[in-house]
Coordinates of C-alpha atoms and ligand atoms in Angstrom, one line a residue:
X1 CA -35.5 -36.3 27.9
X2 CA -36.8 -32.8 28.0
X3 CA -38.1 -31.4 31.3
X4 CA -40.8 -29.5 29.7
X5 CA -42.6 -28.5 32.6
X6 CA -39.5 -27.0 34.3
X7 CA -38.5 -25.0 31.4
X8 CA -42.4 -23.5 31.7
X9 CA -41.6 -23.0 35.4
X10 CA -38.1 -20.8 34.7
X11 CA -38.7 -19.5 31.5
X12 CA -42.2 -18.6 31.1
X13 CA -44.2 -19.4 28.1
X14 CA -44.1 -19.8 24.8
X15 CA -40.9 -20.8 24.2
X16 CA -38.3 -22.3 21.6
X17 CA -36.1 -24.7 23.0
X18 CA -33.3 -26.3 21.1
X19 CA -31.5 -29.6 22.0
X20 CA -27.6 -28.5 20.7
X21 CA -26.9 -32.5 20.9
X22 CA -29.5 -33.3 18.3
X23 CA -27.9 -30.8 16.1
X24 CA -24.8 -32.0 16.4
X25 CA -26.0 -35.0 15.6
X26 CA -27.6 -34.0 12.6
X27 CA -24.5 -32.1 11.5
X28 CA -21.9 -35.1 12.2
X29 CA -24.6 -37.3 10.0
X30 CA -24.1 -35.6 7.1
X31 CA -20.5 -34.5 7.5
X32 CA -19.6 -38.0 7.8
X33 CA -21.3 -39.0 4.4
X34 CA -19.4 -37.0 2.9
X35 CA -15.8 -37.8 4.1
X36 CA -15.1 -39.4 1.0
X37 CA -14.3 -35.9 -0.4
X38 CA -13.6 -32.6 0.5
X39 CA -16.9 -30.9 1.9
X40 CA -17.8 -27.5 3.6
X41 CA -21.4 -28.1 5.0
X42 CA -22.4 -24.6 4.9
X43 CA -25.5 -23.9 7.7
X44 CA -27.8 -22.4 5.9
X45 CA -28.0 -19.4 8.9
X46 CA -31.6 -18.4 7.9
X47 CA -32.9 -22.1 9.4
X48 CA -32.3 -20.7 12.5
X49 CA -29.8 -17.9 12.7
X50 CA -29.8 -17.6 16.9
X51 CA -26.2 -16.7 17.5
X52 CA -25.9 -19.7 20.0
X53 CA -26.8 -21.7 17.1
X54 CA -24.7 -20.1 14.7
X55 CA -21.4 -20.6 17.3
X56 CA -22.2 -23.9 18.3
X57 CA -22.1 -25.3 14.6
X58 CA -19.2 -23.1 14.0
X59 CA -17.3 -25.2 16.8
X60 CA -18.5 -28.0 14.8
X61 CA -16.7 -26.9 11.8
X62 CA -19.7 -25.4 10.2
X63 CA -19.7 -22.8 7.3
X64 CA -22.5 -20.7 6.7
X65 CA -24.8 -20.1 3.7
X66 CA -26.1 -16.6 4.0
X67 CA -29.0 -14.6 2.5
X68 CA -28.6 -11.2 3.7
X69 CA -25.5 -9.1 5.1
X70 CA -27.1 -9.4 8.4
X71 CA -26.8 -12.9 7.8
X72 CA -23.1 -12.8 7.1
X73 CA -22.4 -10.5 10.2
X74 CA -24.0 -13.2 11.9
X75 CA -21.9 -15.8 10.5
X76 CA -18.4 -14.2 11.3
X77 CA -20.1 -12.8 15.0
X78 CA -20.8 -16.7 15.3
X79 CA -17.0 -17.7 14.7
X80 CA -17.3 -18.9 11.4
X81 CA -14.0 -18.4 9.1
X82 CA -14.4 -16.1 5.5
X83 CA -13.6 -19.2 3.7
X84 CA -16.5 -20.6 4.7
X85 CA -19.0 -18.1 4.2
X86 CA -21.3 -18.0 1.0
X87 CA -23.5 -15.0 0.6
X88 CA -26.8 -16.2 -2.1
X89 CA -30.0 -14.7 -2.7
X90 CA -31.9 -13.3 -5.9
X91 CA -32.2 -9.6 -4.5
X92 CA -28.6 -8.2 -3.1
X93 CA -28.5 -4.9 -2.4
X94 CA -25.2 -2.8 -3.9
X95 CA -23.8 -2.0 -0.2
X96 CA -24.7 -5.8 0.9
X97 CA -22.7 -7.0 -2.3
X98 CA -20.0 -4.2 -1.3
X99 CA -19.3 -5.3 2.8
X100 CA -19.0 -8.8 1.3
X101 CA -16.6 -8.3 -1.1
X102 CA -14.8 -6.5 1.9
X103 CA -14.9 -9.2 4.0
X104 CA -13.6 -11.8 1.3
X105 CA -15.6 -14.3 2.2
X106 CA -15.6 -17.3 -0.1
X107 CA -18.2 -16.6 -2.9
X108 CA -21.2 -14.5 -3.6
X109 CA -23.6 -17.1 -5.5
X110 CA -24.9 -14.5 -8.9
X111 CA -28.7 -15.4 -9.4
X112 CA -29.3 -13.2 -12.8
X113 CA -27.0 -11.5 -15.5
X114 CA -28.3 -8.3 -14.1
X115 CA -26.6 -9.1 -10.6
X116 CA -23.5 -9.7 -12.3
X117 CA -22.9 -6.4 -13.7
X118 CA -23.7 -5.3 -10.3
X119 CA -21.1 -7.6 -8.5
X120 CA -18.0 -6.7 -11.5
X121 CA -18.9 -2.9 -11.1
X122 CA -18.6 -3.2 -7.4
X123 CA -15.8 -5.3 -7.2
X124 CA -13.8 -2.4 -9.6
X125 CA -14.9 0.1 -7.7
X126 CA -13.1 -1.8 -4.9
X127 CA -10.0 -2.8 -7.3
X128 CA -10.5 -6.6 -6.3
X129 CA -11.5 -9.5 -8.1
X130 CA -14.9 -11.0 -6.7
X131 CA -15.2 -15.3 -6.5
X132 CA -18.5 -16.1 -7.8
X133 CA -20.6 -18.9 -8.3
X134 CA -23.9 -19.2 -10.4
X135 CA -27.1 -20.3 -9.5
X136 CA -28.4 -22.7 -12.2
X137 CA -32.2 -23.6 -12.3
X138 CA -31.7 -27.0 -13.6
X139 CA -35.6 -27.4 -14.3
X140 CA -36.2 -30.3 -12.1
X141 CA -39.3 -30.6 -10.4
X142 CA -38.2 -31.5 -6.6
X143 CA -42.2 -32.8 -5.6
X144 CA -42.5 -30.8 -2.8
X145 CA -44.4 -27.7 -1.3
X146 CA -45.5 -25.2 -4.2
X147 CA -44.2 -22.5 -1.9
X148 CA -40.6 -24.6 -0.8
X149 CA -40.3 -25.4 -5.1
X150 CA -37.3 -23.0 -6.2
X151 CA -35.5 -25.6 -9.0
X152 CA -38.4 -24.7 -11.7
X153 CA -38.2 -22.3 -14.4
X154 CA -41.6 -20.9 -13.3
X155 CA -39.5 -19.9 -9.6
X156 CA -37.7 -16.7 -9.7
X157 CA -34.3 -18.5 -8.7
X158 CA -31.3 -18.8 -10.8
X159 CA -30.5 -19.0 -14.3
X160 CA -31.2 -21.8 -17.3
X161 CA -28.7 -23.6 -18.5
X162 CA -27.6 -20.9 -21.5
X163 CA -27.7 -18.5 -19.2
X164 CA -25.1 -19.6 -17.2
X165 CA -23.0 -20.2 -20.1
X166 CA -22.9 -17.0 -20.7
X167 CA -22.3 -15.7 -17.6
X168 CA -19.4 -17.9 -16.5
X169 CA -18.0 -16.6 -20.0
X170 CA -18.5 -12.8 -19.1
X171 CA -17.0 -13.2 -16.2
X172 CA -14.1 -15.3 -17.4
X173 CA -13.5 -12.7 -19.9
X174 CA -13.8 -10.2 -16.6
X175 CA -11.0 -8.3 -15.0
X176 CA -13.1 -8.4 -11.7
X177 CA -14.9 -11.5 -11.5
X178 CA -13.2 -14.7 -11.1
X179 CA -15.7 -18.2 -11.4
X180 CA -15.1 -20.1 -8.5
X181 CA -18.5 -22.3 -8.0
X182 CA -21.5 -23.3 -9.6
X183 CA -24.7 -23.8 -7.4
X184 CA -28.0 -25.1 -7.6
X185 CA -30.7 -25.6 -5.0
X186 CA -34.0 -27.1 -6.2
X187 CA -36.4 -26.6 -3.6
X188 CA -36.8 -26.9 0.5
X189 CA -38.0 -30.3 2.5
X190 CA -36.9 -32.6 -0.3
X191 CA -38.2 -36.7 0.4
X192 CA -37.0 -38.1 -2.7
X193 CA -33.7 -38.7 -3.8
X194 CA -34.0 -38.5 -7.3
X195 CA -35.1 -35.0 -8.7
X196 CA -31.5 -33.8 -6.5
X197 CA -29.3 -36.8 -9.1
X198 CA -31.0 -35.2 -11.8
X199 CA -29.9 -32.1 -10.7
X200 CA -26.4 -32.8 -10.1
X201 CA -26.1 -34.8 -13.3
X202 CA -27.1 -31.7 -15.2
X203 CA -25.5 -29.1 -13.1
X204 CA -21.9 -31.5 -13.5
X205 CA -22.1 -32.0 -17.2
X206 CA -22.7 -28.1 -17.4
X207 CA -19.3 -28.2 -15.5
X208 CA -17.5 -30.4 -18.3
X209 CA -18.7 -28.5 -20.7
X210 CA -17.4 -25.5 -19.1
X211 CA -13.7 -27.0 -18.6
X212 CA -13.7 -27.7 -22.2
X213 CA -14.1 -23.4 -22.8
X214 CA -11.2 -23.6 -20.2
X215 CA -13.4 -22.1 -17.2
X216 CA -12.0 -24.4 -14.2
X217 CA -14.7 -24.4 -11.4
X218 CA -13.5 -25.8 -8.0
X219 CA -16.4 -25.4 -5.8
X220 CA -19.7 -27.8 -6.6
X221 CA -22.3 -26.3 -4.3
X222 CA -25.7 -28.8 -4.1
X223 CA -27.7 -26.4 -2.2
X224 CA -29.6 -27.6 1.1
X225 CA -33.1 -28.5 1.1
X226 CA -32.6 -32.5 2.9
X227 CA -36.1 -33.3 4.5
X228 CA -36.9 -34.3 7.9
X229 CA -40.1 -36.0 9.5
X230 CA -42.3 -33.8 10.8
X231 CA -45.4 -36.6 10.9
X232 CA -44.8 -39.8 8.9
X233 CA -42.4 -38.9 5.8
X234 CA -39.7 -41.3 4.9
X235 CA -36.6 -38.9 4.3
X236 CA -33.5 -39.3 2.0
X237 CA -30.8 -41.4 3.9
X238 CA -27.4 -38.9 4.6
X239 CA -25.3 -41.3 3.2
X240 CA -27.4 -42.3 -0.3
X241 CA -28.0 -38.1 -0.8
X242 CA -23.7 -37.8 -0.7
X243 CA -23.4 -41.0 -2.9
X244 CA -25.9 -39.8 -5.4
X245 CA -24.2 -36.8 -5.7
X246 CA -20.8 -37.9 -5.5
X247 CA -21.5 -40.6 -8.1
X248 CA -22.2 -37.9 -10.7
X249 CA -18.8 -36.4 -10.3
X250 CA -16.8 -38.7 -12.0
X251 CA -13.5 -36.9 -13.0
X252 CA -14.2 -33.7 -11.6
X253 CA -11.4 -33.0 -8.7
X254 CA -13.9 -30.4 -6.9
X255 CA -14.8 -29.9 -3.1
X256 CA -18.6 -30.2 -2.1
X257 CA -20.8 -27.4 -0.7
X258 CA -23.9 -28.2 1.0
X259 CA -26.0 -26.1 2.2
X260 CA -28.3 -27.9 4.8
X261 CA -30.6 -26.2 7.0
X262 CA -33.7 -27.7 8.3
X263 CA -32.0 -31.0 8.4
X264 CA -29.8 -29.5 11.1
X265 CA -32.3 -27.9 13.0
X266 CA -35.8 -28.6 12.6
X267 CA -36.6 -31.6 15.0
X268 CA -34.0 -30.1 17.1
X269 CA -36.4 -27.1 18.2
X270 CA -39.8 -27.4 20.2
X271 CA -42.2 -24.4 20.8
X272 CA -43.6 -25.3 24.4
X273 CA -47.1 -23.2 24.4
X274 CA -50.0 -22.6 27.4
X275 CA -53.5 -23.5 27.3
X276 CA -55.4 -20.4 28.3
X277 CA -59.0 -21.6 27.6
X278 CA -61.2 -24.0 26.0
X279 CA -64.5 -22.7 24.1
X280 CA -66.9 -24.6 21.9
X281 CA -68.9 -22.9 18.7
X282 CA -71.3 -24.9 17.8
X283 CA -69.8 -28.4 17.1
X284 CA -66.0 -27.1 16.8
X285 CA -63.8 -27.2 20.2
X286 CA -61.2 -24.7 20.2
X287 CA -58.6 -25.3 22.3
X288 CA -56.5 -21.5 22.6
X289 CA -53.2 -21.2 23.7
X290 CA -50.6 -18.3 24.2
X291 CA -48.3 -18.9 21.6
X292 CA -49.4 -17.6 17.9
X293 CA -48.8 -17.3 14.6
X294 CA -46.5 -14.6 15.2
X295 CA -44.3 -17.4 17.1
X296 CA -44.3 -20.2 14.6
X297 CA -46.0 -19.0 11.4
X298 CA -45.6 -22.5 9.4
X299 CA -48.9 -23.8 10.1
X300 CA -50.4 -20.6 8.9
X301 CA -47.9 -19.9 5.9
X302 CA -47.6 -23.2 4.4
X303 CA -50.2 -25.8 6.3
X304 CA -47.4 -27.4 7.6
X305 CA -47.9 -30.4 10.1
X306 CA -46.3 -29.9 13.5
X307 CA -46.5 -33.3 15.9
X308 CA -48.6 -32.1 19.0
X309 CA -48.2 -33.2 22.4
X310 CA -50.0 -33.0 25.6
X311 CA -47.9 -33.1 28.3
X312 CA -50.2 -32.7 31.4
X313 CA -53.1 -34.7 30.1
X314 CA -54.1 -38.1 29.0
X315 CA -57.2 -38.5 29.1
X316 CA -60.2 -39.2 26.8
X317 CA -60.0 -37.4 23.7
X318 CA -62.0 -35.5 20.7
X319 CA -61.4 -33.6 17.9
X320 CA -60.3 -29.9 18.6
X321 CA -58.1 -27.0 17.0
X322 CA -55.6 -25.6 18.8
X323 CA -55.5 -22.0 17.7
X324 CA -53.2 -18.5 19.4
X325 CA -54.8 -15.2 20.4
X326 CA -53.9 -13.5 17.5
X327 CA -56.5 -11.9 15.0
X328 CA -56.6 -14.0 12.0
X329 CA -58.2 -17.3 11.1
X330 CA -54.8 -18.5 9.7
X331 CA -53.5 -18.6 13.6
X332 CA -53.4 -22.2 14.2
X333 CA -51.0 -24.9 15.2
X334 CA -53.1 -28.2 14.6
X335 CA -56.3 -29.1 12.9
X336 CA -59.0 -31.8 13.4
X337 CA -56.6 -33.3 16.4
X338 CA -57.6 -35.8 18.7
X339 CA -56.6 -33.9 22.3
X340 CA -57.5 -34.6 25.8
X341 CA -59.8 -31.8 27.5
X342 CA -57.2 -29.2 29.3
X343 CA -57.2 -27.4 32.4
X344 CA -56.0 -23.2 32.5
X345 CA -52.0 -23.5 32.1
X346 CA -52.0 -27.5 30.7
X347 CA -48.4 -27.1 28.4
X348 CA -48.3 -28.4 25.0
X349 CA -45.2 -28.9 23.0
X350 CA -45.4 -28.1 19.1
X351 CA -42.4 -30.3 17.9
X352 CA -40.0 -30.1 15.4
X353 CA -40.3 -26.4 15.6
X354 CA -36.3 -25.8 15.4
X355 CA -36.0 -24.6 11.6
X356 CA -38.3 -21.5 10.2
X357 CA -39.7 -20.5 13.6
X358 CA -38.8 -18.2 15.6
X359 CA -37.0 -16.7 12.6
X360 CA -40.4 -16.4 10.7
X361 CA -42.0 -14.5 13.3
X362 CA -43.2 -11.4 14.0
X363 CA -44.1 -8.5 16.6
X364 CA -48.0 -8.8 15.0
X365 CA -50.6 -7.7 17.4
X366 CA -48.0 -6.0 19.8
X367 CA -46.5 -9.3 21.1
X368 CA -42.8 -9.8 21.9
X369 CA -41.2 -12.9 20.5
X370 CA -40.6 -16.0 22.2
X371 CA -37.4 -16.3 24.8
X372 CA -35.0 -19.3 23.2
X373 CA -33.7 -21.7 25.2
X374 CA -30.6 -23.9 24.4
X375 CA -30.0 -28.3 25.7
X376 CA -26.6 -29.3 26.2
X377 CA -25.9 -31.8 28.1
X378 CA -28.7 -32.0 30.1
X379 CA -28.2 -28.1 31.0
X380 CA -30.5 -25.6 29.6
X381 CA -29.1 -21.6 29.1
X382 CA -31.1 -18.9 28.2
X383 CA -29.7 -18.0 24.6
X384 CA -32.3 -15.1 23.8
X385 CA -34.3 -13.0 26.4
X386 CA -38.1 -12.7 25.9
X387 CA -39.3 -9.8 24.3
X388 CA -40.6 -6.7 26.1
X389 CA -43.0 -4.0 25.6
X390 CA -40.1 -1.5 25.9
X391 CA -38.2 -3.4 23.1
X392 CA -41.4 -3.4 21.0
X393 CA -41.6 0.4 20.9
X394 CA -38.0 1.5 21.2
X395 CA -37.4 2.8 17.5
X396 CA -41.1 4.2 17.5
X397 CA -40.8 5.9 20.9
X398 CA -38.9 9.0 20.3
X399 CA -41.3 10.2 17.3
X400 CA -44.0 10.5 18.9
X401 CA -43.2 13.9 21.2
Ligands
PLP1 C1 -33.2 -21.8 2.2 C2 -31.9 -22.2 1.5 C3 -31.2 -23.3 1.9 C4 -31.6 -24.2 3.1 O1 -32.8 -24.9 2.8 P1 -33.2 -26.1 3.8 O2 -34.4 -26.7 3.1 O3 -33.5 -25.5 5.1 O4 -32.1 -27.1 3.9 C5 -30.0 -23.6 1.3 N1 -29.6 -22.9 0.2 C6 -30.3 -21.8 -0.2 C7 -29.7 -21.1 -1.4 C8 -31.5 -21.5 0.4 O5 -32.2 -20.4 -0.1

């Protein structure tokens, strides 16, 4: 159990905290559903890409899926060996492609033709020969969040089928590009099993038929995207997500990338917030609180659910919002909740807050971000400070003489 009120006490408010045993938990879950094969499970770093975090799945034997070279300077900071490290994303910059072709880390996952040139004309400028991997849009649709959908040919991800043909041919037929991988990732908070089979089914025969042109791929990378509950959902069991997978990999000798994020982290994280006040327009009870949407933006970005608790109070209860100081009607963590009435300084924890929060958020309205706080073992450690005025204006400071 959490002590929420003493982390209030000695950290102030809001505040992430993460419990590092749950995410070790969540990490050996997975890892062990796979043991039937060789498997990196590669932390997709922009879940939460704390450096504590970061480290302490390195020491789990964690790699890292990376969307930006900051991302991949996080990764090795963190402890987490090249050949481990992906770098993917459908907008990398020449000097980004450039320091990870430097750094030799594992594969850079190509997202268009266009990115390809890119990569071979960069990797001969550097006399090397870059590993790459393709992402292919396999056309499945993943039922999930328009805005978490990236397996569609309507999303901006990846390449069809054809496309990829041709690709892993040009760069077969490349001097500086050696194919290494083939990648898909469908979409984000995935519930049902079956639109990932489909994937891999299609994504594997694309493999065979590859092997036949004599193109020998040795890294099948599923992508992340596992779901978690945040209210009610029924989510895909580890070990039936690494059986469907495996099971459509019949005769292929390859080792497994996954690329899990929220799974790992997103019921591992709480945001603990203040009441301030409690006002009343009309019928509608606000309850307002001190974290915002510049904290935890999901409610606002993508109406996502966050279980509410209230940890000072249970008493008789009506419907209320529970909305942040900041100036926008999108700054909300719950709607049309049944809460008890609150006193100045009553905490509330906004759970499963651990993936796509603190990384989402911003310095809007002049406020600092959130400290973070890490669990282990019943000991809590600061693992970032809380934001300051002075850190707010520091790169603005010197221009204004
Ligand atoms: C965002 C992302 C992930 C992680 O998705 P989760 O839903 O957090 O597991 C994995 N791979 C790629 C390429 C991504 O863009």
């Amino acid at each position: 159990m959490i002590n929420f009120s003493q982390l209030a006490q000695k950290y102030q408010t809001p505040l992430y905290i993460y419990d590092f045993n749950k995410i070790t938990e969540q990490y050996e879950s997975l890892k062990v559903a796979f043991k039937a094969r060789k498997a990196i499970l590669a932390y997709a770093v922009k879940s939460n890409s704390n450096l504590s975090v970061v480290k302490h799945l390195a020491k789990l034997g964690a790699g890292a899926d990376c969307v930006s070279i900051g991302e991949v300077r996080r990764a090795f900071m963190a402890g987490i060996p090249k050949y481990k490290i992906i770098f993917s994303g459908v907008g990398k910059q020449d000097d980004e492609i450039k320091e990870a072709l430097e750094s030799d880390i594992l594969f850079i996952n190509l997202e268009s033709e266009a990115e390809l040139g890119r990569v071979e004309m960069i990797a001969k400028d550097l006399g090397i020969k870059a590993r790459i991997s393709v992402r292919v849009n396999p056309n499945i649709d993943p039922k999930t969040h328009p805005y978490i959908s990236t397996g569609l040919h309507g999303n901006k991800f990846g390449v069809d089928l054809n496309m990829a043909k041709r690709m892993y041919l040009k760069a077969k037929n490349s001097e500086n590009l050696d194919p290494v991988g083939i990648h898909f990732h469908i979409g984000s908070q995935l519930t049902e099993l079956e639109p990932i089979r489909e994937a891999a089914v299609i994504v594997a025969d694309l493999v065979r038929t590859l092997q036949a042109v004599d193109i020998e791929l040795k890294f099948f990378d599923v992508g992340g995207g596992l779901g978690v509950t945040y209210k009610d959902e029924v989510t895909i069991d580890p070990k039936e997500y690494a059986q469907a997978i495996l099971g459509t990999l019949n005769g292929l000798d390859m080792t497994i990338m996954c690329e899990p994020g929220r799974f790992i982290t997103a019921n591992a994280g709480h945001f603990l917030t203040r009441v301030m006040y409690e006002k009343q327009n009309d019928e509608k009870r606000f309850v307002i609180v001190d974290g915002g949407m510049n904290d935890l933006l999901r409610p606002a970005l993508y109406s996502a659910y966050h279980r509410i608790e209230a940890l000072d109070n249970d008493g008789e209860t009506s419907l209320a919002d529970i909305v942040g100081p900041v100036c926008e009607s999108g700054d909300f963590f719950a709607k049309d909740t049944q809460l008890p009435s609150f006193k100045h300084n009553d905490l509330i924890v906004v759970h499963s807050a651990g993936a796509y929060g603190f990384g989402m958020g911003s310095n809007y309205n002049t406020r600092g971000r959130s400290a973070e706080v890490a669990i282990e073992d019943g000991k809590d450690r600061l693992i970032r400070r809380r934001e300051t005025f002075e850190d707010l204006i520091a790169l603005e400071e010197e221009f204004i003489k």
